[in-house]
GROMACS .gro file of C-alpha atoms in nm:
model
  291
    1UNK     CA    1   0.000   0.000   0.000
    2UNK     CA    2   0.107   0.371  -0.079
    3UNK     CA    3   0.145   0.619   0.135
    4UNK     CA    4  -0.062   0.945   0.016
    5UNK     CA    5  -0.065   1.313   0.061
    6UNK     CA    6  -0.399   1.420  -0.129
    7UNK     CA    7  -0.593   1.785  -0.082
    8UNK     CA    8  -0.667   2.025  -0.341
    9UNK     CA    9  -0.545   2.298  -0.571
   10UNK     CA   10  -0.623   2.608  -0.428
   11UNK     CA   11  -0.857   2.758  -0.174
   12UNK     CA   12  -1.168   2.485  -0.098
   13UNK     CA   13  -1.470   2.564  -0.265
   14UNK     CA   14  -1.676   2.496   0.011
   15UNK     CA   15  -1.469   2.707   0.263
   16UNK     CA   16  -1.542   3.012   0.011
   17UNK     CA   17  -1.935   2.954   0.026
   18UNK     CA   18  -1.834   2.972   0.438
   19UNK     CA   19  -1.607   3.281   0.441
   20UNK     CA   20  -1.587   3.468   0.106
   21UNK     CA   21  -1.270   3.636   0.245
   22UNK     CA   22  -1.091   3.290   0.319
   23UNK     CA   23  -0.727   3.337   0.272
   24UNK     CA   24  -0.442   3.048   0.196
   25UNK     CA   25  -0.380   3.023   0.567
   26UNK     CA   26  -0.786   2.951   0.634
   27UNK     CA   27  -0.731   2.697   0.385
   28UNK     CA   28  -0.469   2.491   0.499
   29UNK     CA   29  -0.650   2.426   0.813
   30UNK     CA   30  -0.961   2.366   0.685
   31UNK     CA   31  -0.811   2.129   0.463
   32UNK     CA   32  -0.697   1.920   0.752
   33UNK     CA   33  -1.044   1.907   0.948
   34UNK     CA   34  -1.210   1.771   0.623
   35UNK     CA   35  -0.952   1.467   0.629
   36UNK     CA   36  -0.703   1.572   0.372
   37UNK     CA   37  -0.335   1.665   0.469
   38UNK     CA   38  -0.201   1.823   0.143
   39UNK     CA   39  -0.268   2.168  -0.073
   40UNK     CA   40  -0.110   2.312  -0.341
   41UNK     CA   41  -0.120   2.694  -0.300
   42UNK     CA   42  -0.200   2.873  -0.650
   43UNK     CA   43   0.051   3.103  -0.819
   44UNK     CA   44  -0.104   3.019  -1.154
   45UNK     CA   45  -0.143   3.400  -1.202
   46UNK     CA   46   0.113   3.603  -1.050
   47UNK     CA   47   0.320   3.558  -0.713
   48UNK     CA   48   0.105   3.775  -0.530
   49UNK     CA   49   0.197   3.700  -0.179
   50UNK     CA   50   0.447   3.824   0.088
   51UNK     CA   51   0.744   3.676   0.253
   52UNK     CA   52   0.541   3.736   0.571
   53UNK     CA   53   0.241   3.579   0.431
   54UNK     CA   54   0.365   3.273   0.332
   55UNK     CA   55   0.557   3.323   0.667
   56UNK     CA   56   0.211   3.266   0.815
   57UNK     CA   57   0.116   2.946   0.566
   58UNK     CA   58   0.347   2.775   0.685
   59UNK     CA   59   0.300   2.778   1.033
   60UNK     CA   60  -0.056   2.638   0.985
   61UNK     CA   61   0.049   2.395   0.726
   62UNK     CA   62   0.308   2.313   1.027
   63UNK     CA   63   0.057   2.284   1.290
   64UNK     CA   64  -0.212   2.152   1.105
   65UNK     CA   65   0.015   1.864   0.956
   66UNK     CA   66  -0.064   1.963   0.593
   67UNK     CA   67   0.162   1.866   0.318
   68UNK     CA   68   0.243   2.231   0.075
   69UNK     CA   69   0.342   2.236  -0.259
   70UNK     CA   70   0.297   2.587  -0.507
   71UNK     CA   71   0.204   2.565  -0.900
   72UNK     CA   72   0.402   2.874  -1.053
   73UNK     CA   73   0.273   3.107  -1.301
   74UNK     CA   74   0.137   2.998  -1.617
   75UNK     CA   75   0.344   3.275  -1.812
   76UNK     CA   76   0.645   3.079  -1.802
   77UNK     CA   77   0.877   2.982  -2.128
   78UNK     CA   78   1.220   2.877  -2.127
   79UNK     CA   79   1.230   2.829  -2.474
   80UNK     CA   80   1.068   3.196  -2.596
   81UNK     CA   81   1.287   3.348  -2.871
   82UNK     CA   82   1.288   3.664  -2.721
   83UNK     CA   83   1.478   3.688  -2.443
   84UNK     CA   84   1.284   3.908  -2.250
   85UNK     CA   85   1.045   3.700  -2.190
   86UNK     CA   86   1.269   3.397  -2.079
   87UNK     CA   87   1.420   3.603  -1.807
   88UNK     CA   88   1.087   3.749  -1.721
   89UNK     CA   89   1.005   3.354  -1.685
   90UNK     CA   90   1.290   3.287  -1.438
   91UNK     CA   91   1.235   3.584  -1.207
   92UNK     CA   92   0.847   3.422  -1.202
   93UNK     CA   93   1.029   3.090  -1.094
   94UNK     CA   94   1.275   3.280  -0.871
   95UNK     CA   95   0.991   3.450  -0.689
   96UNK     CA   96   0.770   3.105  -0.674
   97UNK     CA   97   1.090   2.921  -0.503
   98UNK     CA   98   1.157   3.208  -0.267
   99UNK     CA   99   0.790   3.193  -0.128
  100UNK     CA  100   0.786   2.802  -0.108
  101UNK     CA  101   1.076   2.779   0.078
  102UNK     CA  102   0.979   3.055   0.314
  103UNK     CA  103   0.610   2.890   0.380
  104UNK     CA  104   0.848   2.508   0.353
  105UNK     CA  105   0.639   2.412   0.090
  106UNK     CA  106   0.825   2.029  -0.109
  107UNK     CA  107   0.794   2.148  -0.460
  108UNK     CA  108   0.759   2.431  -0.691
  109UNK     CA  109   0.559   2.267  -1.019
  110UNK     CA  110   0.594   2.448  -1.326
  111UNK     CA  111   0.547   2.460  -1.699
  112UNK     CA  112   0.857   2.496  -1.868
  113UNK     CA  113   0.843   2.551  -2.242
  114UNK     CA  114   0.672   2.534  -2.569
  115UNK     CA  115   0.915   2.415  -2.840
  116UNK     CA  116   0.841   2.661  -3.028
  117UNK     CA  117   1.007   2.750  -3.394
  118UNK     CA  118   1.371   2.643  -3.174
  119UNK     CA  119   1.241   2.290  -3.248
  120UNK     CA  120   1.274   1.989  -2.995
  121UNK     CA  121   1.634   1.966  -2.932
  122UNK     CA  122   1.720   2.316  -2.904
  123UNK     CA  123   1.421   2.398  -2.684
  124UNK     CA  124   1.536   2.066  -2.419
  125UNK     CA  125   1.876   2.203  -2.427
  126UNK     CA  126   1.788   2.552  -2.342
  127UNK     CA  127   1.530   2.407  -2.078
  128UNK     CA  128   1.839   2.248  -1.926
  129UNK     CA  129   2.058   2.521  -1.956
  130UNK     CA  130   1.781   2.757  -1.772
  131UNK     CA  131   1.764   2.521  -1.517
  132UNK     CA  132   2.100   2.451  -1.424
  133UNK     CA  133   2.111   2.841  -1.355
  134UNK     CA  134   1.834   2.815  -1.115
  135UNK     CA  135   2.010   2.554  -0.947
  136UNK     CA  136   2.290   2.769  -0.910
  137UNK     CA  137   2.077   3.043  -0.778
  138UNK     CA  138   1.925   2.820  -0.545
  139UNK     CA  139   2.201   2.652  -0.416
  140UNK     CA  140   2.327   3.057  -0.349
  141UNK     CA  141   2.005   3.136  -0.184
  142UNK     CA  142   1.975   2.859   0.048
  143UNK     CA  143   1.652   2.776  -0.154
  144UNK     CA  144   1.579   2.386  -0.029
  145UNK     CA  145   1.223   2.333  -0.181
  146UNK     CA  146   1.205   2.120  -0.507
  147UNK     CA  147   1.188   2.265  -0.860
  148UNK     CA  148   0.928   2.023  -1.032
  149UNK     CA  149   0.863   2.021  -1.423
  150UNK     CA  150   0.541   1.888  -1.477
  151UNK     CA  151   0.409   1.628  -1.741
  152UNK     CA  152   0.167   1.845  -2.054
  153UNK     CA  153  -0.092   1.752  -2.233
  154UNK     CA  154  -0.017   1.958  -2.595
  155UNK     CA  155   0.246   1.813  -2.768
  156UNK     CA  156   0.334   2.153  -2.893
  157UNK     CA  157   0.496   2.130  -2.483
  158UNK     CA  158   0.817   1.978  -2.340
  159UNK     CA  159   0.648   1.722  -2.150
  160UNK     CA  160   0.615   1.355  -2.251
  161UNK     CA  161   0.734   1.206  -1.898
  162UNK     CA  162   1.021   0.970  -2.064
  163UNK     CA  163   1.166   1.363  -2.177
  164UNK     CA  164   1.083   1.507  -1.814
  165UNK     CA  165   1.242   1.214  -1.654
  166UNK     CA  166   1.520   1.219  -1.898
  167UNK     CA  167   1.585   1.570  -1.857
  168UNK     CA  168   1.573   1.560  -1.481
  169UNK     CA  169   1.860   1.301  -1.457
  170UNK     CA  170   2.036   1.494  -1.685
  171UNK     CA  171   2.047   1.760  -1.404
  172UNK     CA  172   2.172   1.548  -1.181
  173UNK     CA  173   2.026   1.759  -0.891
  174UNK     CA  174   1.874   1.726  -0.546
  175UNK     CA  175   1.684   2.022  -0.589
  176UNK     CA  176   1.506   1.892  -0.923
  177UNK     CA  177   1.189   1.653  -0.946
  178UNK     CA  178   0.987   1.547  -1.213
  179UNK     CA  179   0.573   1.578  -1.170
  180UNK     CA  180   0.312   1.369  -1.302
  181UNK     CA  181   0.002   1.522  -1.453
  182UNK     CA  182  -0.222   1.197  -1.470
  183UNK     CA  183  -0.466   1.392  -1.673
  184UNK     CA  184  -0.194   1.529  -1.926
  185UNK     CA  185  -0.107   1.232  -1.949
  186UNK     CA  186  -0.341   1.055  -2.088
  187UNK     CA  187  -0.459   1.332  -2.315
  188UNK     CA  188  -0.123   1.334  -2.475
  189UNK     CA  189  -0.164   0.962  -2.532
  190UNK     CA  190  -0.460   0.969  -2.724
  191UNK     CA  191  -0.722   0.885  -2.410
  192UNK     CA  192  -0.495   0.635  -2.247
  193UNK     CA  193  -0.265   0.562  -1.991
  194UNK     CA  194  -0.079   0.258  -1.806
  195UNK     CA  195  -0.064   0.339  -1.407
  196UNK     CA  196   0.180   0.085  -1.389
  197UNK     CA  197   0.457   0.164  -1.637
  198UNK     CA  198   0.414   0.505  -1.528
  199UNK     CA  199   0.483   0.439  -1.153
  200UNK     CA  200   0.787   0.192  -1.251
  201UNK     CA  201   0.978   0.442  -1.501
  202UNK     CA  202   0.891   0.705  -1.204
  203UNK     CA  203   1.004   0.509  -0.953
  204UNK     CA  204   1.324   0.367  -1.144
  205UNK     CA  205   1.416   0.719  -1.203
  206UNK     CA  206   1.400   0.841  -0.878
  207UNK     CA  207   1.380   0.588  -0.631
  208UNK     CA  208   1.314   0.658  -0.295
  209UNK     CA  209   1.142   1.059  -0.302
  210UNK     CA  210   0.775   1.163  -0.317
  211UNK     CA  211   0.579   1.127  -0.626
  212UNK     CA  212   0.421   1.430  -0.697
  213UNK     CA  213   0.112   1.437  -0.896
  214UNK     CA  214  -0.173   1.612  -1.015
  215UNK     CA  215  -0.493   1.450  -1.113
  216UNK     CA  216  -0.801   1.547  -1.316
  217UNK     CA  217  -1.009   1.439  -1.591
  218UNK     CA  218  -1.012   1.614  -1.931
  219UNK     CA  219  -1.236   1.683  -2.177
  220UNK     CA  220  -1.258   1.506  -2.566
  221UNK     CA  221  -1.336   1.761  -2.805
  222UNK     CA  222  -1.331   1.806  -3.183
  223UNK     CA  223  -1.173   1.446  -3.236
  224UNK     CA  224  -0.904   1.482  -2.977
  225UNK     CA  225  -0.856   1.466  -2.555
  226UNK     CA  226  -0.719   1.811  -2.443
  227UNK     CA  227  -0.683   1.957  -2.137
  228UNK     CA  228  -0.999   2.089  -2.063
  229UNK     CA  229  -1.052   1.981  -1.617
  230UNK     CA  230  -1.363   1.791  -1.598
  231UNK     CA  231  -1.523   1.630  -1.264
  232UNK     CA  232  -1.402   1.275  -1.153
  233UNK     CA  233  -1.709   1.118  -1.226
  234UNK     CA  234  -1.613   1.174  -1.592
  235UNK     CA  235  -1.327   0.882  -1.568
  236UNK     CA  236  -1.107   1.059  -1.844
  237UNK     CA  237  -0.900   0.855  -1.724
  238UNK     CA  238  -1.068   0.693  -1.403
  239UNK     CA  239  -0.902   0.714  -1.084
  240UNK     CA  240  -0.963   0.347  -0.947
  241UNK     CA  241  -0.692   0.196  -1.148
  242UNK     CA  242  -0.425   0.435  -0.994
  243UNK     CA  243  -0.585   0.369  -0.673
  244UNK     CA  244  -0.575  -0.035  -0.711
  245UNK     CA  245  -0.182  -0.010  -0.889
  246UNK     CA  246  -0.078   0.221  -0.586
  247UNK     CA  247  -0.225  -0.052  -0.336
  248UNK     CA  248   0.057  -0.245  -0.475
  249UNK     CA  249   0.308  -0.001  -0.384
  250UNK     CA  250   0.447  -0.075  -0.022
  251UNK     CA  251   0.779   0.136  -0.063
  252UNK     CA  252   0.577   0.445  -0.259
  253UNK     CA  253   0.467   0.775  -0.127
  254UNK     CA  254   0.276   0.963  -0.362
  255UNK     CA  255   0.119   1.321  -0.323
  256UNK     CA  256  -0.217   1.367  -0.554
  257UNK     CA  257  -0.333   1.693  -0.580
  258UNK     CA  258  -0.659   1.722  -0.699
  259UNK     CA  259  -0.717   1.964  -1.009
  260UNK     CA  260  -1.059   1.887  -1.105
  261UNK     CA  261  -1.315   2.160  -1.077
  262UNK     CA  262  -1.455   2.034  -0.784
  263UNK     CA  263  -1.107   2.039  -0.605
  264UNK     CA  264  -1.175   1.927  -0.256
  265UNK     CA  265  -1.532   1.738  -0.272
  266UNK     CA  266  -1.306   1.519  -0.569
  267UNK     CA  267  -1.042   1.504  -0.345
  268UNK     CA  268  -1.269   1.318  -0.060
  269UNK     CA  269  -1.387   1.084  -0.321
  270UNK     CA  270  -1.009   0.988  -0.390
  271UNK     CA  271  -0.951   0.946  -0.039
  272UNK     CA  272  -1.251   0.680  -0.003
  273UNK     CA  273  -1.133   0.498  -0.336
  274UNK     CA  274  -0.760   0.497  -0.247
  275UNK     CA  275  -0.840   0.335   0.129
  276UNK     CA  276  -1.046   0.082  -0.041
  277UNK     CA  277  -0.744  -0.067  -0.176
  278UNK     CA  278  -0.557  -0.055   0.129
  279UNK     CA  279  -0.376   0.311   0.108
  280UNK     CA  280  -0.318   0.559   0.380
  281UNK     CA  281  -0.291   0.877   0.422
  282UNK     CA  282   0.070   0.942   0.502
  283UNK     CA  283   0.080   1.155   0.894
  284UNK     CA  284   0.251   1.485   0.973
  285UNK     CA  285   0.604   1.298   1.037
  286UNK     CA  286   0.685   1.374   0.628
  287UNK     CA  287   0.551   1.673   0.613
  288UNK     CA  288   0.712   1.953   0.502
  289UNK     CA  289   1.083   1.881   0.359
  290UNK     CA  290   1.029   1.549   0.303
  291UNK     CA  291   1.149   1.451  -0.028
   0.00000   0.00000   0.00000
């Protein structure tokens, strides 16, 4: 059985129908008295908050036992061909990984690049050589919290996992993790996915850390599955196979954040499914640093 951190993306929905004004900190404990012990705090549009702030998140995720992670901002592209805006890109990651590590949050997920008119090779090799800079500047900074690329859906994205996982080797750094996007996934396969060679090519990679993930369903559309979040009742692609493969997991632990639109009430049903094969919700002891 797998070990799981698994809470939602973002603010619950139902704490905002209880306090319109709810901030991250509201959310982290509210997270824990529903029965989940993760979140992943939203920077999708901007780094908008304060050292002090996330100052303040953490000390509730601490005391609350609540795994944090942070998505970065969407406006991020190593690979642009104008410079501007790939520097603009790394002071958005630079910012993200300052207010993670300040709040101790395990992983900064982020979007790295479209390919682009660079093409495939150039665009990976740029990606690298981006990154190898921020893990200079972290490494100068003190920064401890993971840098994770994430899995995409387009294929006009750096993102098949064998190239994530490929490219974070290459790196050969603590301070780099690949992410799994279940639901990117299996849009970029055409509507399928195999839990299992997934969780071994994952686990061969980089044995022994926290598998970071992000599930939804997605959305088929004009002849093709794209990355459009749909409720988990949708089962594009279901969630009971990854629960049932994960049973079989006695070494794993696995964070799922939930990304569907109905973040937290989703996240619940995962919990139920995933215990039914004999998971558990991993306690405070890893929170926090743990890899």
């Amino acid at each position: 059985m797998a070990r799981v951190y698994l809470g939602p993306a973002g603010i619950p929905i139902t704490l905002r129908q209880r306090k319109k004004n709810a901030g991250t900190a509201d959310a982290v404990s509210y997270v824990r008295e529903i029965g989940l012990n993760a979140m992943e705090v939203e920077f999708v549009q901007g780094v908008r908050m304060s050292r002090e702030s996330a100052r303040e998140v953490g000390e509730a995720a601490k005391e609350a036992g609540v795994r944090l992670s942070i998505h970065a901002p969407y406006f991020i592209n190593l690979c642009s061909e104008e410079e501007s805006k790939v520097r603009s890109s790394v002071e958005r990651l630079r910012d993200s990984l300052d207010r993670g590590n300040t709040m101790g949050a395990s992983v900064v997920v982020f979007h790295s690049a479209y390919y682009g008119k660079l093409g495939h090779d150039v665009c990976i090799k740029k990606v690298g050589d981006e990154m190898r800079g921020l893990i200079g500047w972290m490494e100068d900074n003190d920064i401890s919290v993971k840098l994770g690329l994430e899995t995409m859906a387009r294929e006009s994205q750096l993102g098949p996992l064998e190239e994530i996982l490929d490219l974070v080797r290459s790196l050969s750094s603590p301070l780099v993790t690949a992410v799994v996007d279940w639901g990117h996934v299996y849009a970029r396969n055409g509507g399928s996915i195999d839990f299992a060679r997934i969780l071994d090519e994952w686990s061969t990679a980089l044995p022994g850390e926290v598998l970071h993930s992000h599930f939804t369903c997605v959305k088929f559309r004009n002849g093709k599955w794209v990355d459009e979040h749909e409720p988990l009742d949708a089962a594009a692609p279901p969630f009971e196979p990854l629960a049932e493969e994960l049973g079989r997991r006695r070494e794993l632990t696995v964070s799922i954040i939930s990304e569907t639109p109905l973040i937290e009430v989703d996240a619940l049903k995962m919990r139920d499914i995933l215990e039914r094969y004999g998971n558990e919700l991993a306690t405070a002891e890893a929170n926090g640093r743990k890899r």
